[in-house]
Short mmCIF file of N, CA and C in Angstrom, two decimals:
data_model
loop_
_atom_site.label_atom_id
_atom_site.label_comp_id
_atom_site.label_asym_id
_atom_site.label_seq_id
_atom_site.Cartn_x
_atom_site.Cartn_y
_atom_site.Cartn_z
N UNK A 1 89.92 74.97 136.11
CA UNK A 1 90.93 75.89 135.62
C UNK A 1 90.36 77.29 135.45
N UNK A 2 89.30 77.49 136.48
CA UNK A 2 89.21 79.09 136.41
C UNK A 2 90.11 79.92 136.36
N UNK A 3 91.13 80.37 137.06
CA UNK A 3 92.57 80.92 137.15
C UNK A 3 93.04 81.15 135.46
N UNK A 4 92.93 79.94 134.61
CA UNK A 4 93.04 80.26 133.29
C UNK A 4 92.86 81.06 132.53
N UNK A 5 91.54 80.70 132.84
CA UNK A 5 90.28 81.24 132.01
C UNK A 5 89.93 83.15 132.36
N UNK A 6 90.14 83.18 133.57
CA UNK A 6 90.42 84.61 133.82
C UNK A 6 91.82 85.02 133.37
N UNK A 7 93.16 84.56 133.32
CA UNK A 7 94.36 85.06 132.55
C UNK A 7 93.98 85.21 131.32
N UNK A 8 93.34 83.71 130.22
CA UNK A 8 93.34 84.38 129.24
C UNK A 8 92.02 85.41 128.84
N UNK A 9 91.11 85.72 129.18
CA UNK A 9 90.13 86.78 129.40
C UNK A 9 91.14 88.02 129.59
N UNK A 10 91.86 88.08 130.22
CA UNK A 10 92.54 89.15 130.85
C UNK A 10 93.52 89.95 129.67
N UNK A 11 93.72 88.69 128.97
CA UNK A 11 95.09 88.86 128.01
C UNK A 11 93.85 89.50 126.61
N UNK A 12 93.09 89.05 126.55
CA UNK A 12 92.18 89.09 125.32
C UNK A 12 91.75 90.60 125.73
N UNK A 13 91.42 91.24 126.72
CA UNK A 13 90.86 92.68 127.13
C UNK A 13 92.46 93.14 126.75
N UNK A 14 93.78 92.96 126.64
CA UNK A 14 95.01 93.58 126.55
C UNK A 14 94.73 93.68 124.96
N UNK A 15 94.35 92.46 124.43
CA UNK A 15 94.81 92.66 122.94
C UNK A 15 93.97 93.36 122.27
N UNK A 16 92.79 93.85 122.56
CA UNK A 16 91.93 94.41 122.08
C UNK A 16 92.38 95.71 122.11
N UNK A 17 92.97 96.46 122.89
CA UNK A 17 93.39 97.59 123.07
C UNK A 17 94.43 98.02 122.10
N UNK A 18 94.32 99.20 121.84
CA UNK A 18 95.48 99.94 120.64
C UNK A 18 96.95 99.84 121.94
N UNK A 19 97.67 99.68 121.36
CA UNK A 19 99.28 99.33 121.89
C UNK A 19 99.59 101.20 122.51
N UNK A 20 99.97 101.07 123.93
CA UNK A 20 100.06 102.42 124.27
C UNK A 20 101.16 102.41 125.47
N UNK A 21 102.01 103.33 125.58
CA UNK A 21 103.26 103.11 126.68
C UNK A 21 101.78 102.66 128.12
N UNK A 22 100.55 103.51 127.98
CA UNK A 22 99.03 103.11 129.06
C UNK A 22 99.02 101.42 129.33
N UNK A 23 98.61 100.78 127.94
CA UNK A 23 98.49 99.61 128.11
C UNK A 23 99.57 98.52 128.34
N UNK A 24 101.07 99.11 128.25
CA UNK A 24 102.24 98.44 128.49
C UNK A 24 102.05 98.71 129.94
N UNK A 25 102.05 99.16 130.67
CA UNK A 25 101.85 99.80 132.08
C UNK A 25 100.99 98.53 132.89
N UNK A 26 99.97 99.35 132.20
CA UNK A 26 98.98 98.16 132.53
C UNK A 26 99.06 96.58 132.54
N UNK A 27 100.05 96.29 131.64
CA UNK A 27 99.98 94.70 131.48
C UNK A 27 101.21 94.42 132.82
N UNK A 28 102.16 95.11 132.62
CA UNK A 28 102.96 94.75 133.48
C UNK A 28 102.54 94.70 134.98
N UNK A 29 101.17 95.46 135.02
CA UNK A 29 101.12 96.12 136.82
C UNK A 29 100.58 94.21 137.09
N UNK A 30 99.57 94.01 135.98
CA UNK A 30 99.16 92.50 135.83
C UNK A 30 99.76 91.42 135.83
N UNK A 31 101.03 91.76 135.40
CA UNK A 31 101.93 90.34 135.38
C UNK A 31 102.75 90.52 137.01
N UNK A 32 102.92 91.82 137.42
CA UNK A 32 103.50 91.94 138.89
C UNK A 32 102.41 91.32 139.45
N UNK A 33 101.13 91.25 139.45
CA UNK A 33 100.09 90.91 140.63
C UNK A 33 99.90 89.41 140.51
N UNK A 34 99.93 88.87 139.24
CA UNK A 34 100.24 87.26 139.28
C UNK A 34 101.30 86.92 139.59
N UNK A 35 102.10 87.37 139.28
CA UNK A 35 103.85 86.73 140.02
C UNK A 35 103.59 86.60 141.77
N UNK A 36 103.18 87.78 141.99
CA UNK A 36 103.07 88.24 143.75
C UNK A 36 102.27 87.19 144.22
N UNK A 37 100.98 86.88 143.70
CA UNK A 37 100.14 85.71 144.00
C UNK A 37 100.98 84.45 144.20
N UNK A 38 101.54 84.25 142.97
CA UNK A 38 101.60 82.71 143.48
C UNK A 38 103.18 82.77 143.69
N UNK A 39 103.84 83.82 144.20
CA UNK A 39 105.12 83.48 144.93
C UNK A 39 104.78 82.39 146.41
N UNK A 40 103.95 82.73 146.70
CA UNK A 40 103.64 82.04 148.27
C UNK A 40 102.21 81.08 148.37
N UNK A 41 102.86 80.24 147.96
CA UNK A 41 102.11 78.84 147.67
C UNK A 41 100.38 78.91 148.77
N UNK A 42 101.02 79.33 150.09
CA UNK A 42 99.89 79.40 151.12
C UNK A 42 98.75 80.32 150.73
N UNK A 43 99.25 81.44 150.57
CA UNK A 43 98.10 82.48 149.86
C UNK A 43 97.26 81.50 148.39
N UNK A 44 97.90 80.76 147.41
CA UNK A 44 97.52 80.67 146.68
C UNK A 44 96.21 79.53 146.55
N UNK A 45 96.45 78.63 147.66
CA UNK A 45 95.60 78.08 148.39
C UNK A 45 94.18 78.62 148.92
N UNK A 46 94.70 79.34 149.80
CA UNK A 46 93.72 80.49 150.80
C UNK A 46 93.07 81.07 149.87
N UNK A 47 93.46 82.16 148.59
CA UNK A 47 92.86 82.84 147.94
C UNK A 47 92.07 82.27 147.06
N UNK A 48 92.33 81.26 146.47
CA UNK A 48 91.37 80.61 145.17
C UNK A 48 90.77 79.32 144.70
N UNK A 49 90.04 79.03 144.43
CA UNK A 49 88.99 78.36 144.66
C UNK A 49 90.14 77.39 143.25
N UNK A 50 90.90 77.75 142.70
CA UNK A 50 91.61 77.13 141.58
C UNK A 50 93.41 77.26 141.68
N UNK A 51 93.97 76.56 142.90
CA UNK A 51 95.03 77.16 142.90
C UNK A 51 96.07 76.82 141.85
N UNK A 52 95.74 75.05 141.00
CA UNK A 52 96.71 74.95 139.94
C UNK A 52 95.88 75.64 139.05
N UNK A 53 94.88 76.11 138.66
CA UNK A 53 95.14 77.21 137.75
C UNK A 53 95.61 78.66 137.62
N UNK A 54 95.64 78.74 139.21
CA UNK A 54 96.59 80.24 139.32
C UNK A 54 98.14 79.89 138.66
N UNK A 55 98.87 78.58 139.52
CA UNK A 55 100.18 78.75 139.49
C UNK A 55 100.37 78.54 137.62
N UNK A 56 99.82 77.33 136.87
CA UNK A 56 99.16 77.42 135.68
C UNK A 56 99.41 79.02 135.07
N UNK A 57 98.69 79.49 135.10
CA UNK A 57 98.62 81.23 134.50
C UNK A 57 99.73 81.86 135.11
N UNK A 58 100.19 82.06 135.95
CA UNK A 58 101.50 82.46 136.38
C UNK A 58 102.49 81.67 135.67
N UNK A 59 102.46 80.80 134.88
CA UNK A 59 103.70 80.04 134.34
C UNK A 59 103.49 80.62 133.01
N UNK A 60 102.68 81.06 132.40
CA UNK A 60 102.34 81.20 131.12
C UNK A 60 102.40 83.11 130.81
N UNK A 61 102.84 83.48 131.90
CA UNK A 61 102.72 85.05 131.65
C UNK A 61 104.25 85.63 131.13
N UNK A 62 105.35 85.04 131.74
CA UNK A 62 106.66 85.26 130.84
C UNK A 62 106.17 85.13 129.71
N UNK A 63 105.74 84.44 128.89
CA UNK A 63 105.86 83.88 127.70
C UNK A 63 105.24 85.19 127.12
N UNK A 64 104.21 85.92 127.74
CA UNK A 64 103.26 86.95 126.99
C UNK A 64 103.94 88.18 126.86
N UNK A 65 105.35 88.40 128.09
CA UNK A 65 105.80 89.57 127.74
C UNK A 65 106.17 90.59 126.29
N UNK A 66 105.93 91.21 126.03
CA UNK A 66 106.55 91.77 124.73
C UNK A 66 105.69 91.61 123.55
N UNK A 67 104.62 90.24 123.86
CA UNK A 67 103.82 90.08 122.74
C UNK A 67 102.46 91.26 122.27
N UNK A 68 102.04 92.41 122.74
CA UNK A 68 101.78 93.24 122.39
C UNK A 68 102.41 94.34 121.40
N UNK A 69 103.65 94.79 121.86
CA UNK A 69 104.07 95.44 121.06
C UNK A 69 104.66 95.13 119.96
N UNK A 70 105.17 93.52 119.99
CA UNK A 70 105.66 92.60 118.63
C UNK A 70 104.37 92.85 117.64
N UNK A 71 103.08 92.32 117.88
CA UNK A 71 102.23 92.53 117.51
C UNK A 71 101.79 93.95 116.66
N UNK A 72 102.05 94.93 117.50
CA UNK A 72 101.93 96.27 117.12
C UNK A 72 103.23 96.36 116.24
N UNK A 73 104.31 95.92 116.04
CA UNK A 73 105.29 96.22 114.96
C UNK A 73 104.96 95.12 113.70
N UNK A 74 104.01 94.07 113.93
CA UNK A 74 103.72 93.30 112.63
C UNK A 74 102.49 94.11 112.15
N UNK A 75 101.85 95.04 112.85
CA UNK A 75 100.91 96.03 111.95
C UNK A 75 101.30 96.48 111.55
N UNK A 76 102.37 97.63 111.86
CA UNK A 76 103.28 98.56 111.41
C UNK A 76 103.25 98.50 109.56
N UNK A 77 104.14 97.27 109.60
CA UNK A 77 104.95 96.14 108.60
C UNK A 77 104.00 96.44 107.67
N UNK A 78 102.72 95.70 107.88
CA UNK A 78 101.76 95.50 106.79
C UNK A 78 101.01 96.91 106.66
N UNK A 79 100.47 98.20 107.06
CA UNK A 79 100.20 99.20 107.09
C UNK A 79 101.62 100.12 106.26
N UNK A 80 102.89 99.85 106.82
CA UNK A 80 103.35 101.05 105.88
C UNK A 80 103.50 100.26 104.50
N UNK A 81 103.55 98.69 104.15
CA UNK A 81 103.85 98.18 103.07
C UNK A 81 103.11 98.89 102.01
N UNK A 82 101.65 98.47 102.68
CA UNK A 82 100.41 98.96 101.46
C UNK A 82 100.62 100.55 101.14
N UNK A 83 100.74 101.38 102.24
CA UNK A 83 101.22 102.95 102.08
C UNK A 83 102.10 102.72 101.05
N UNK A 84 104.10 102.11 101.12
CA UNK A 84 104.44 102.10 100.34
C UNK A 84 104.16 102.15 98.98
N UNK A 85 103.83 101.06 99.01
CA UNK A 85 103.17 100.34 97.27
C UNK A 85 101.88 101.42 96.69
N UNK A 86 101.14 102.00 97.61
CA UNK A 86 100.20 103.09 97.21
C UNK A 86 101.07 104.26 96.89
N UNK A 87 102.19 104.89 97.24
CA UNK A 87 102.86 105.72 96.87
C UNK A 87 103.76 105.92 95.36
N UNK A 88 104.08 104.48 95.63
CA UNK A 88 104.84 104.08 93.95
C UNK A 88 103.80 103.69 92.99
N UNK A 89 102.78 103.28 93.17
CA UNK A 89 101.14 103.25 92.15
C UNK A 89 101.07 104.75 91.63
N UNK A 90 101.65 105.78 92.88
CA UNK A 90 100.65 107.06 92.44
C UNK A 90 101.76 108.26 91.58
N UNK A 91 103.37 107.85 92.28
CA UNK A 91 104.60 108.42 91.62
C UNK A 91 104.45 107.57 89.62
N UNK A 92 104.18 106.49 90.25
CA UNK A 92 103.94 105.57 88.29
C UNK A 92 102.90 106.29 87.87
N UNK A 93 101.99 106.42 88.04
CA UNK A 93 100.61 107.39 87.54
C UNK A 93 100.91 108.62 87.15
N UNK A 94 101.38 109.58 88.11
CA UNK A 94 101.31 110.61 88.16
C UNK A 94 102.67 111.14 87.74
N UNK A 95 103.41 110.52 87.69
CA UNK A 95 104.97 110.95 87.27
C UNK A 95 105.42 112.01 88.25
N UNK A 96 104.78 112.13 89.75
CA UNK A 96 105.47 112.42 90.86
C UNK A 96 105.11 111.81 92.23
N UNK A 97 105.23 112.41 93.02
CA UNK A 97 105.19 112.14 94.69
C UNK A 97 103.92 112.72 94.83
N UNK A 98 103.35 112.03 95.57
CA UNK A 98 101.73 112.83 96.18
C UNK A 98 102.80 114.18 97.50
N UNK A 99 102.02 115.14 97.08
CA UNK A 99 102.54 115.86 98.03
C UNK A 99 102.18 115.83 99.83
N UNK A 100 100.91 114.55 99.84
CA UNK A 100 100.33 114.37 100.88
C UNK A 100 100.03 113.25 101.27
N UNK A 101 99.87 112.52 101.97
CA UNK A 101 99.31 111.26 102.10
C UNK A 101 97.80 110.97 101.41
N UNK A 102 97.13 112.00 101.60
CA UNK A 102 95.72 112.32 101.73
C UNK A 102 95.18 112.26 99.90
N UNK A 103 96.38 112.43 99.60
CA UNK A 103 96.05 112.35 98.07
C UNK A 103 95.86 111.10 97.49
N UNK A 104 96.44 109.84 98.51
CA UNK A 104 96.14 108.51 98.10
C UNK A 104 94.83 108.01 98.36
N UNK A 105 94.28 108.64 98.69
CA UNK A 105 92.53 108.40 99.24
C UNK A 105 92.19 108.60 98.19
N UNK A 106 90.77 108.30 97.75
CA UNK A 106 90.03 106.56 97.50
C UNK A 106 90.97 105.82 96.43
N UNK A 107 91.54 107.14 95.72
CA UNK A 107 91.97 106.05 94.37
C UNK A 107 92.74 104.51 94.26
N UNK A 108 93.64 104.81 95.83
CA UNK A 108 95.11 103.86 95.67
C UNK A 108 94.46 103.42 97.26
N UNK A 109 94.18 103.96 98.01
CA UNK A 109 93.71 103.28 99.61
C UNK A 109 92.64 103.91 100.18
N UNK A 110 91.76 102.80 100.99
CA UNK A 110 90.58 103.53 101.20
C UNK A 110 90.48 104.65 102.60
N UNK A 111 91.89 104.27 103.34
CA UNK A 111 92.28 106.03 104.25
C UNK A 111 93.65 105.53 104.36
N UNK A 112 94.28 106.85 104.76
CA UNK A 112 95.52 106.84 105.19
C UNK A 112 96.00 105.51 106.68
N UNK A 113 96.52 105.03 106.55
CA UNK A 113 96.54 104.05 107.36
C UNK A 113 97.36 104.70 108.93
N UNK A 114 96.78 104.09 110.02
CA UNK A 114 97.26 104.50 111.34
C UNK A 114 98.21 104.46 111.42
N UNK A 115 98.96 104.96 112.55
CA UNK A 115 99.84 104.16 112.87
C UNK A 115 100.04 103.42 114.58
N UNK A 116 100.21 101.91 114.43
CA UNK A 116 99.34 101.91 115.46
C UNK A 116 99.83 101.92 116.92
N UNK A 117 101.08 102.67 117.24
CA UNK A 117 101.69 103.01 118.23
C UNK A 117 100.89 104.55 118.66
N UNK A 118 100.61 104.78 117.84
CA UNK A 118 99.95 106.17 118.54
C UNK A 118 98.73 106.53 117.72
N UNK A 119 98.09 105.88 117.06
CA UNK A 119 96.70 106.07 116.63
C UNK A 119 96.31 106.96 115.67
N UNK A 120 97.78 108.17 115.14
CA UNK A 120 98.13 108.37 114.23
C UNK A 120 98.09 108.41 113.15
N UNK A 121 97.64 108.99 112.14
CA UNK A 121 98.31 108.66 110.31
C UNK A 121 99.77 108.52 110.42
N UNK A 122 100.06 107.55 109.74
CA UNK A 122 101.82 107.42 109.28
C UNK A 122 101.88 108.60 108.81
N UNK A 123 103.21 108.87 109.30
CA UNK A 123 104.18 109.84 108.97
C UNK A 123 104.83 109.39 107.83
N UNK A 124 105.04 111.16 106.61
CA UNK A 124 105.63 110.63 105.65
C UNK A 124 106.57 111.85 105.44
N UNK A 125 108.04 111.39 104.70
CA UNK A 125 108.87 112.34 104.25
C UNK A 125 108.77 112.51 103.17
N UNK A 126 108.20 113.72 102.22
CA UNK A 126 108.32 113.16 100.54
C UNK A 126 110.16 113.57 100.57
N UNK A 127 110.73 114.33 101.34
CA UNK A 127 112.13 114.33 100.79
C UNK A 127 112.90 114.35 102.45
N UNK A 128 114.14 114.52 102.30
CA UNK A 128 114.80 114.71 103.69
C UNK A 128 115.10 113.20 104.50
N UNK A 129 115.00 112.48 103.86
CA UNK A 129 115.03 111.39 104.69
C UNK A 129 116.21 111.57 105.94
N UNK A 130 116.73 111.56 107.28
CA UNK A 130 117.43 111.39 107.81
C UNK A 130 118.36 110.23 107.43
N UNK A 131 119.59 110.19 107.30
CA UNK A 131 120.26 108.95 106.77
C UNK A 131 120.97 108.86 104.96
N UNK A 132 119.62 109.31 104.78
CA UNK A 132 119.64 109.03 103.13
C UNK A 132 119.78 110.25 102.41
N UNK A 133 120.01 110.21 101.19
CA UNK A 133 120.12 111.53 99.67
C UNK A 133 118.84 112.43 100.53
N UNK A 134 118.65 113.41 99.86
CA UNK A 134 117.72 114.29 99.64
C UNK A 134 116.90 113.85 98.94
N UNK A 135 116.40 113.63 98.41
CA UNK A 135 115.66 112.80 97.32
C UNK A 135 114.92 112.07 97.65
N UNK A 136 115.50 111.00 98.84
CA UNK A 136 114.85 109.95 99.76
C UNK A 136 113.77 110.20 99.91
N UNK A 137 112.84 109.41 99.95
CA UNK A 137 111.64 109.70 100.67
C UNK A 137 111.21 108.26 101.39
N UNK A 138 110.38 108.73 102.19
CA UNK A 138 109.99 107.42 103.28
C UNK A 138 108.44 107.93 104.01
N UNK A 139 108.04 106.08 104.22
CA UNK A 139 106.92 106.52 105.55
C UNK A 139 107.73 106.08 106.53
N UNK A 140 106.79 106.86 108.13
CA UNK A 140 107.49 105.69 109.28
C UNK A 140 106.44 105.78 110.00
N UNK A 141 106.65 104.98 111.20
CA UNK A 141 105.76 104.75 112.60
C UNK A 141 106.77 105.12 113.49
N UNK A 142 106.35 106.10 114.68
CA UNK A 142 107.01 106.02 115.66
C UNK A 142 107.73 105.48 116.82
N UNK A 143 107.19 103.86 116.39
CA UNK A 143 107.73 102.77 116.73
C UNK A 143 107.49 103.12 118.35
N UNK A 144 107.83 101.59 119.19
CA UNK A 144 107.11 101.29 120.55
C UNK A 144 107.97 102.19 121.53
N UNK A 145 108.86 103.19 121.18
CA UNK A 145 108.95 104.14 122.55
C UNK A 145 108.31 105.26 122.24
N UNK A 146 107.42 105.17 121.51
CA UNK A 146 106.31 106.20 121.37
C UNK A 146 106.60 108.14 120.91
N UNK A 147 107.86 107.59 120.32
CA UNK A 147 108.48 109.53 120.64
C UNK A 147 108.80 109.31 118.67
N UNK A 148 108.02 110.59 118.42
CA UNK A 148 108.48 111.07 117.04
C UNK A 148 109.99 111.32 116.95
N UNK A 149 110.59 110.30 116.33
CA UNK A 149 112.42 111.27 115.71
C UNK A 149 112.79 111.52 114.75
N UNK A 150 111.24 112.44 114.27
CA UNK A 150 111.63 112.63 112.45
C UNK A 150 111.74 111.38 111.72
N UNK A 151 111.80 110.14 111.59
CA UNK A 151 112.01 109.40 110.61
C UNK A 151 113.66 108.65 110.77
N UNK A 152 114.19 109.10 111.77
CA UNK A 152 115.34 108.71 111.89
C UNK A 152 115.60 107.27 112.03
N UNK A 153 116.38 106.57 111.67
CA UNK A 153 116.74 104.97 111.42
C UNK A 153 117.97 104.31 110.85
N UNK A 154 118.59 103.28 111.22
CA UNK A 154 119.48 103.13 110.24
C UNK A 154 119.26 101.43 109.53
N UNK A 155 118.23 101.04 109.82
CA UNK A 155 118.00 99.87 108.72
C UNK A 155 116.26 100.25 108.55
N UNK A 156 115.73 99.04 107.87
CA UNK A 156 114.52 99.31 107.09
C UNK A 156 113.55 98.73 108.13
N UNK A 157 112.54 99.47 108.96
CA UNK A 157 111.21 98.44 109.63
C UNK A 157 111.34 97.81 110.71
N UNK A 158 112.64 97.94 111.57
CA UNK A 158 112.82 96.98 112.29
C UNK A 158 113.05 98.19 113.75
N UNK A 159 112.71 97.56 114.87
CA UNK A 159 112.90 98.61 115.76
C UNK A 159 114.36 98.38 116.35
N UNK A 160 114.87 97.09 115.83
CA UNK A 160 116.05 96.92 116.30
C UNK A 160 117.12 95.94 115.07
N UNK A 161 118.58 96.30 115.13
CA UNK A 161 118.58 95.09 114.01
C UNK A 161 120.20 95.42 114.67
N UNK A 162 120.46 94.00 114.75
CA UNK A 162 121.93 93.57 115.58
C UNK A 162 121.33 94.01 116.82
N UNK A 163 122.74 95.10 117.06
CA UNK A 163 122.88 96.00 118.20
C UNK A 163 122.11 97.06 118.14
N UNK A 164 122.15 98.06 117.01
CA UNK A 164 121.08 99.41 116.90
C UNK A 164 120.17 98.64 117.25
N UNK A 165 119.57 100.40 118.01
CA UNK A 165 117.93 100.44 118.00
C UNK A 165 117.64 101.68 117.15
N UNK A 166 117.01 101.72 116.51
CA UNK A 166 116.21 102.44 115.54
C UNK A 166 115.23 103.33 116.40
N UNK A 167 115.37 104.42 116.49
CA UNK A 167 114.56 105.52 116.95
C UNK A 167 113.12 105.28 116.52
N UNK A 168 112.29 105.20 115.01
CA UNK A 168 111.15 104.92 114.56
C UNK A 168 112.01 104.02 113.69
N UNK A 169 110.36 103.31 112.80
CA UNK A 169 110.33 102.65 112.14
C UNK A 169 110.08 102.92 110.81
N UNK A 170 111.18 103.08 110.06
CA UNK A 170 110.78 103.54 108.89
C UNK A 170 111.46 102.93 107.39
N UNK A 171 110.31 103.38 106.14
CA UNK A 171 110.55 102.57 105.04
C UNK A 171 110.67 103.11 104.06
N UNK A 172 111.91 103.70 103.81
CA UNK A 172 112.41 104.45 102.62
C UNK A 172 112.32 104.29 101.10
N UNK A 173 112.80 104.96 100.91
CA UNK A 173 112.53 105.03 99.09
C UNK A 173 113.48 104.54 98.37
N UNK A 174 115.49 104.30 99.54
CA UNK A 174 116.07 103.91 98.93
C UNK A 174 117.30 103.01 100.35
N UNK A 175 117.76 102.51 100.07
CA UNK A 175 118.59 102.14 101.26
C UNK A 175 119.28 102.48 102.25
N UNK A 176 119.74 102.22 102.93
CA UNK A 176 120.30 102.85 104.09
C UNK A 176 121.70 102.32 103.50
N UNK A 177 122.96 103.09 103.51
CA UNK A 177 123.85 102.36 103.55
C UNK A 177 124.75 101.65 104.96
N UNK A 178 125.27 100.57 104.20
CA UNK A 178 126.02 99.73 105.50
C UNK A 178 126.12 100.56 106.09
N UNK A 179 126.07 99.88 107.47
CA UNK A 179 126.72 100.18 109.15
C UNK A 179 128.32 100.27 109.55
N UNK A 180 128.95 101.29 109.77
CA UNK A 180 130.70 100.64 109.69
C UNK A 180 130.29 99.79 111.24
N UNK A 181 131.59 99.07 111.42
CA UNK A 181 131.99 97.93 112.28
C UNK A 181 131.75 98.72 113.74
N UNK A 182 132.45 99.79 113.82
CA UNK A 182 132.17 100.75 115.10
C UNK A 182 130.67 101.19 115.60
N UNK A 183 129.88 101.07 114.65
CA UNK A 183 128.07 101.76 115.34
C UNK A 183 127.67 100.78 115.99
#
């Protein structure tokens, strides 16, 4: 089962990598070149010294689609949580808003946390939230189409929820209100 053993090698050099529209590119050019392989049984023969472990790894690469950037939105999750909760530690302390992220260093977190769609410090609103009061405040991630939209969103963390898609990913200070029936 060499054929395997090089897919998952292959997949393990993907996951190691910071999540990038680069490395989405990349995985896909990889999943086109295994599909192409073992469309034609004869080549798959001819070419490899392991052909049920080619067709093998070609069966198992649907399954991998998407699992990078899922991945990269369960960092997200746990990176802006702790931000969160470091922000309301430091508003309870301080009886306001850090005016910076940078102000939560060492006391409340030991750095500003990435973000790991673009390698980034999270983005933070202390006010302006798009959506919400003035008052609002939020972190976000630019979430997996890689484009800053201010913080814009209409549910909490999710890059998608129903039908919306959520421009970034972001985690406010106070709710979003309902969706009418029409969005």
């Amino acid at each position: 089962l060499r054929n395997v053993t090089a897919y998952y090698q292959h997949m393990v050099a993907f996951a190691e990598k910071p999540y990038s529209a680069a490395v989405q590119k990349e995985y896909e050019g990889f999943a086109r070149q295994l599909e192409a392989t073992v469309r034609n049984p004869v080549l798959v023969v001819i070419r490899t010294t392991d052909p049920i472990g080619a067709i093998l790894a070609s069966m198992l690469a649907p399954g991998q689609k998407g699992s990078h950037s899922k991945a990269a939105q369960g960092d997200a999750v746990l990176r802006a949580a702790a931000l969160f909760l470091a922000i309301k530690a430091y508003e309870k302390e301080h009886g306001a808003l850090p005016e910076r992220l940078e102000q939560l260093v060492p006391g409340y977190l030991p750095r500003v946390p990435k973000d790991p769609f673009d390698g980034k410090p999270f983005r933070y609103l202390r006010s302006g939230t798009p959506g919400l009061p003035p008052e609002a405040w939020a972190v976000y991630s630019i979430g997996e189409d890689f484009t800053d939209d201010g913080g814009r969103a209409k549910s909490v963390g999710e890059a998608h929820k129903k039908r919306v898609a959520n421009p970034d990913l972001v985690w406010p200070s106070q709710a979003y209100p309902p969706e009418s029936p029409d969005e």
